[in-house]
mmCIF file of C-alpha atoms in Angstrom:
data_model
loop_
_atom_site.group_PDB
_atom_site.id
_atom_site.type_symbol
_atom_site.label_atom_id
_atom_site.label_comp_id
_atom_site.label_asym_id
_atom_site.label_seq_id
_atom_site.Cartn_x
_atom_site.Cartn_y
_atom_site.Cartn_z
ATOM 1 C CA MET A 355 157.829 83.290 141.734
ATOM 2 C CA ARG A 356 160.500 83.538 144.347
ATOM 3 C CA GLN A 357 163.664 81.618 143.512
ATOM 4 C CA LEU A 358 164.861 79.438 146.381
ATOM 5 C CA SER A 359 168.504 78.783 147.079
ATOM 6 C CA PHE A 360 169.375 76.370 149.815
ATOM 7 C CA GLY A 361 172.997 77.001 149.758
ATOM 8 C CA GLN A 362 176.237 74.912 149.556
ATOM 9 C CA SER A 363 176.507 74.349 153.345
ATOM 10 C CA ASN A 364 172.959 72.916 153.610
ATOM 11 C CA ALA A 365 173.621 70.685 150.574
ATOM 12 C CA LEU A 366 176.821 69.073 152.233
ATOM 13 C CA ALA A 367 175.220 68.808 155.737
ATOM 14 C CA PRO A 368 174.861 65.066 156.716
ATOM 15 C CA ARG A 369 171.493 63.639 156.013
ATOM 16 C CA ARG A 370 169.674 60.989 158.046
ATOM 17 C CA SER A 371 169.362 57.593 156.224
ATOM 18 C CA PHE A 372 165.763 57.074 157.313
ATOM 19 C CA GLY A 373 162.536 59.144 157.124
ATOM 20 C CA GLY A 374 163.199 61.164 160.324
ATOM 21 C CA GLY A 375 162.549 64.811 161.193
ATOM 22 C CA ALA A 376 165.487 66.466 159.251
ATOM 23 C CA PHE A 377 164.744 64.565 156.082
ATOM 24 C CA ILE A 378 161.035 65.208 156.140
ATOM 25 C CA GLY A 379 161.404 68.797 157.425
ATOM 26 C CA LYS A 380 163.614 70.110 154.642
ATOM 27 C CA PHE A 381 160.997 69.016 152.045
ATOM 28 C CA LEU A 382 158.013 70.431 154.168
ATOM 29 C CA GLU A 383 159.932 73.753 154.659
ATOM 30 C CA ALA A 384 160.677 74.161 150.963
ATOM 31 C CA GLN A 385 157.177 72.966 149.727
ATOM 32 C CA ASN A 386 155.234 75.197 152.169
ATOM 33 C CA LEU A 387 156.660 78.300 150.543
ATOM 34 C CA VAL A 388 155.445 77.520 146.985
ATOM 35 C CA TYR A 389 152.950 74.629 146.955
ATOM 36 C CA PRO A 390 149.917 76.520 145.777
ATOM 37 C CA GLN A 391 151.956 78.018 143.008
ATOM 38 C CA VAL A 392 153.437 74.627 141.968
ATOM 39 C CA LEU A 393 149.961 73.168 141.767
ATOM 40 C CA GLY A 394 148.705 76.072 139.628
ATOM 41 C CA GLU A 395 151.623 75.652 137.244
ATOM 42 C CA LEU A 396 151.235 71.942 136.852
ATOM 43 C CA ARG A 397 147.486 72.207 136.315
ATOM 44 C CA ALA A 398 148.089 74.800 133.684
ATOM 45 C CA GLY A 399 150.587 72.430 132.096
ATOM 46 C CA ARG A 400 153.707 74.712 132.214
ATOM 47 C CA LYS A 401 156.270 74.713 134.997
ATOM 48 C CA ARG A 402 157.714 78.190 135.446
ATOM 49 C CA GLY A 403 159.225 78.195 138.971
ATOM 50 C CA HIS A 404 162.382 76.606 140.515
ATOM 51 C CA TRP A 405 160.931 73.800 142.617
ATOM 52 C CA MET A 406 161.586 70.506 140.842
ATOM 53 C CA TRP A 407 164.112 69.238 143.370
ATOM 54 C CA PHE A 408 161.624 69.135 146.350
ATOM 55 C CA ILE A 409 158.406 68.381 144.522
ATOM 56 C CA PHE A 410 159.587 65.439 142.387
ATOM 57 C CA PRO A 411 162.859 64.315 144.307
ATOM 58 C CA GLN A 412 165.358 62.002 142.746
ATOM 59 C CA ILE A 413 167.614 59.276 144.054
ATOM 60 C CA ALA A 414 171.003 60.554 145.412
ATOM 61 C CA GLY A 415 173.854 60.419 142.827
ATOM 62 C CA LEU A 416 171.783 61.947 139.776
ATOM 63 C CA GLY A 417 171.981 65.580 140.517
ATOM 64 C CA ARG A 418 175.140 67.745 140.611
ATOM 65 C CA THR A 419 173.884 71.046 141.877
ATOM 66 C CA ALA A 420 173.578 71.950 145.500
ATOM 67 C CA ASN A 421 169.869 71.960 145.454
ATOM 68 C CA SER A 422 169.683 68.543 143.790
ATOM 69 C CA ARG A 423 172.084 67.008 146.380
ATOM 70 C CA HIS A 424 170.278 68.668 149.191
ATOM 71 C CA PHE A 425 166.820 67.231 148.207
ATOM 72 C CA ALA A 426 168.149 63.815 147.048
ATOM 73 C CA ILE A 427 166.546 60.719 148.462
ATOM 74 C CA ASP A 428 169.348 58.303 149.703
ATOM 75 C CA ASN A 429 167.532 54.962 149.346
ATOM 76 C CA LEU A 430 164.201 53.190 148.964
ATOM 77 C CA LYS A 431 163.568 53.428 152.723
ATOM 78 C CA GLN A 432 163.588 57.252 152.562
ATOM 79 C CA ALA A 433 161.403 57.117 149.445
ATOM 80 C CA GLU A 434 158.883 54.933 151.340
ATOM 81 C CA ALA A 435 158.964 57.379 154.310
ATOM 82 C CA TYR A 436 158.261 60.204 151.888
ATOM 83 C CA LEU A 437 155.369 58.453 150.332
ATOM 84 C CA ALA A 438 154.005 57.485 153.664
ATOM 85 C CA HIS A 439 154.121 60.977 155.045
ATOM 86 C CA PRO A 440 150.577 62.379 155.004
ATOM 87 C CA ILE A 441 151.536 65.779 153.435
ATOM 88 C CA LEU A 442 154.519 64.865 151.278
ATOM 89 C CA GLY A 443 152.987 61.699 149.936
ATOM 90 C CA GLY A 444 149.721 63.429 149.271
ATOM 91 C CA ARG A 445 151.339 66.274 147.496
ATOM 92 C CA LEU A 446 153.507 64.023 145.339
ATOM 93 C CA ARG A 447 150.333 62.157 144.284
ATOM 94 C CA GLU A 448 148.436 65.370 143.698
ATOM 95 C CA CYS A 449 151.208 66.883 141.614
ATOM 96 C CA THR A 450 151.614 63.542 139.609
ATOM 97 C CA GLU A 451 147.857 63.540 138.933
ATOM 98 C CA SER A 452 148.132 67.220 137.747
ATOM 99 C CA VAL A 453 150.913 66.239 135.319
ATOM 100 C CA LEU A 454 148.847 63.346 134.063
ATOM 101 C CA LEU A 455 145.978 65.759 133.143
ATOM 102 C CA HIS A 456 148.298 66.726 130.247
ATOM 103 C CA GLY A 457 149.286 63.110 129.244
ATOM 104 C CA PRO A 458 148.023 61.186 126.182
ATOM 105 C CA GLY A 459 144.173 61.018 126.285
ATOM 106 C CA GLY A 460 144.000 63.854 128.877
ATOM 107 C CA PRO A 461 141.864 66.935 128.361
ATOM 108 C CA ALA A 462 144.907 69.006 127.374
ATOM 109 C CA PRO A 463 147.709 66.727 126.048
ATOM 110 C CA ARG A 464 151.256 67.918 126.000
ATOM 111 C CA ASN A 465 154.577 66.234 126.060
ATOM 112 C CA LEU A 466 156.893 66.544 129.073
ATOM 113 C CA VAL A 467 159.258 69.025 127.485
ATOM 114 C CA GLN A 468 156.314 71.436 127.016
ATOM 115 C CA ILE A 469 155.300 70.851 130.633
ATOM 116 C CA PHE A 470 158.768 70.905 132.308
ATOM 117 C CA SER A 471 161.320 71.866 129.734
ATOM 118 C CA THR A 472 164.681 70.016 129.718
ATOM 119 C CA PRO A 473 166.156 68.629 132.009
ATOM 120 C CA ASP A 474 163.273 68.640 134.336
ATOM 121 C CA ASP A 475 161.520 66.268 132.058
ATOM 122 C CA LEU A 476 164.256 63.758 132.866
ATOM 123 C CA LYS A 477 163.994 64.586 136.593
ATOM 124 C CA PHE A 478 160.276 63.685 136.492
ATOM 125 C CA HIS A 479 161.215 60.396 134.854
ATOM 126 C CA SER A 480 163.625 59.547 137.396
ATOM 127 C CA SER A 481 161.300 60.570 140.332
ATOM 128 C CA MET A 482 158.537 58.443 138.861
ATOM 129 C CA THR A 483 160.838 55.488 138.677
ATOM 130 C CA LEU A 484 162.041 55.970 142.274
ATOM 131 C CA PHE A 485 158.610 56.284 143.710
ATOM 132 C CA HIS A 486 157.260 53.380 141.482
ATOM 133 C CA ARG A 487 159.969 51.133 142.986
ATOM 134 C CA ALA A 488 159.186 52.451 146.520
ATOM 135 C CA ASP A 489 155.585 51.348 146.136
ATOM 136 C CA ALA A 490 154.899 49.062 143.237
ATOM 137 C CA GLY A 491 151.254 48.664 144.415
ATOM 138 C CA GLU A 492 150.669 52.427 143.816
ATOM 139 C CA PRO A 493 149.239 52.673 140.340
ATOM 140 C CA LEU A 494 149.740 56.359 139.947
ATOM 141 C CA PHE A 495 153.421 56.167 139.244
ATOM 142 C CA SER A 496 152.907 53.167 136.815
ATOM 143 C CA ARG A 497 150.330 55.420 134.992
ATOM 144 C CA ALA A 498 152.874 58.253 134.666
ATOM 145 C CA LEU A 499 155.574 55.957 133.388
ATOM 146 C CA ARG A 500 153.167 54.419 130.928
ATOM 147 C CA ALA A 501 151.730 57.784 129.796
ATOM 148 C CA PHE A 502 154.993 59.587 129.185
ATOM 149 C CA PHE A 503 157.736 56.856 128.982
ATOM 150 C CA ARG A 504 156.003 53.815 127.396
ATOM 151 C CA SER A 505 156.228 52.054 130.908
ATOM 152 C CA ARG A 506 160.103 52.265 130.815
ATOM 153 C CA GLU A 507 161.796 53.200 133.981
ATOM 154 C CA ASP A 508 164.747 55.433 134.180
ATOM 155 C CA GLN A 509 167.878 53.283 133.832
ATOM 156 C CA ALA A 510 170.195 55.697 135.792
ATOM 157 C CA THR A 511 167.679 55.652 138.729
ATOM 158 C CA LEU A 512 167.635 51.814 138.673
ATOM 159 C CA ASP A 513 171.416 51.683 138.548
ATOM 160 C CA LEU A 514 171.684 53.711 141.790
ATOM 161 C CA LEU A 515 168.878 51.732 143.613
#
């Protein structure tokens, strides 16, 4: 799989604080390059590529790398815009469902370290917490938190919200 690098200059570029074109566009551009591969890896139960930042984004302030800062979500309003976007929200849900196939009671149960390795298992936790808070009425993120984290949200994410 092709490794993506989005460069320090992009990571430090100012971001819009809402779900506008630049915010949405950077995720679409990155995902469009690798999405079929991502879905295949998740359905197989083993992440192999370098795509976690833009498939399961986290709240700003958690990541230290250029890519994690570039793809960080600044606030709940941006997380809501991400979920409301027909492609990004749909892909996040599809990818989360694919991970849940490997959860307890699924057809091929695995733990998150087996699926993602570390630290990406922690990034998944923070992403599920962020999107659960962005749309508490969406049962999918609650299911992921319940399946892999005993319904506990990621405290570092909560502290930044």
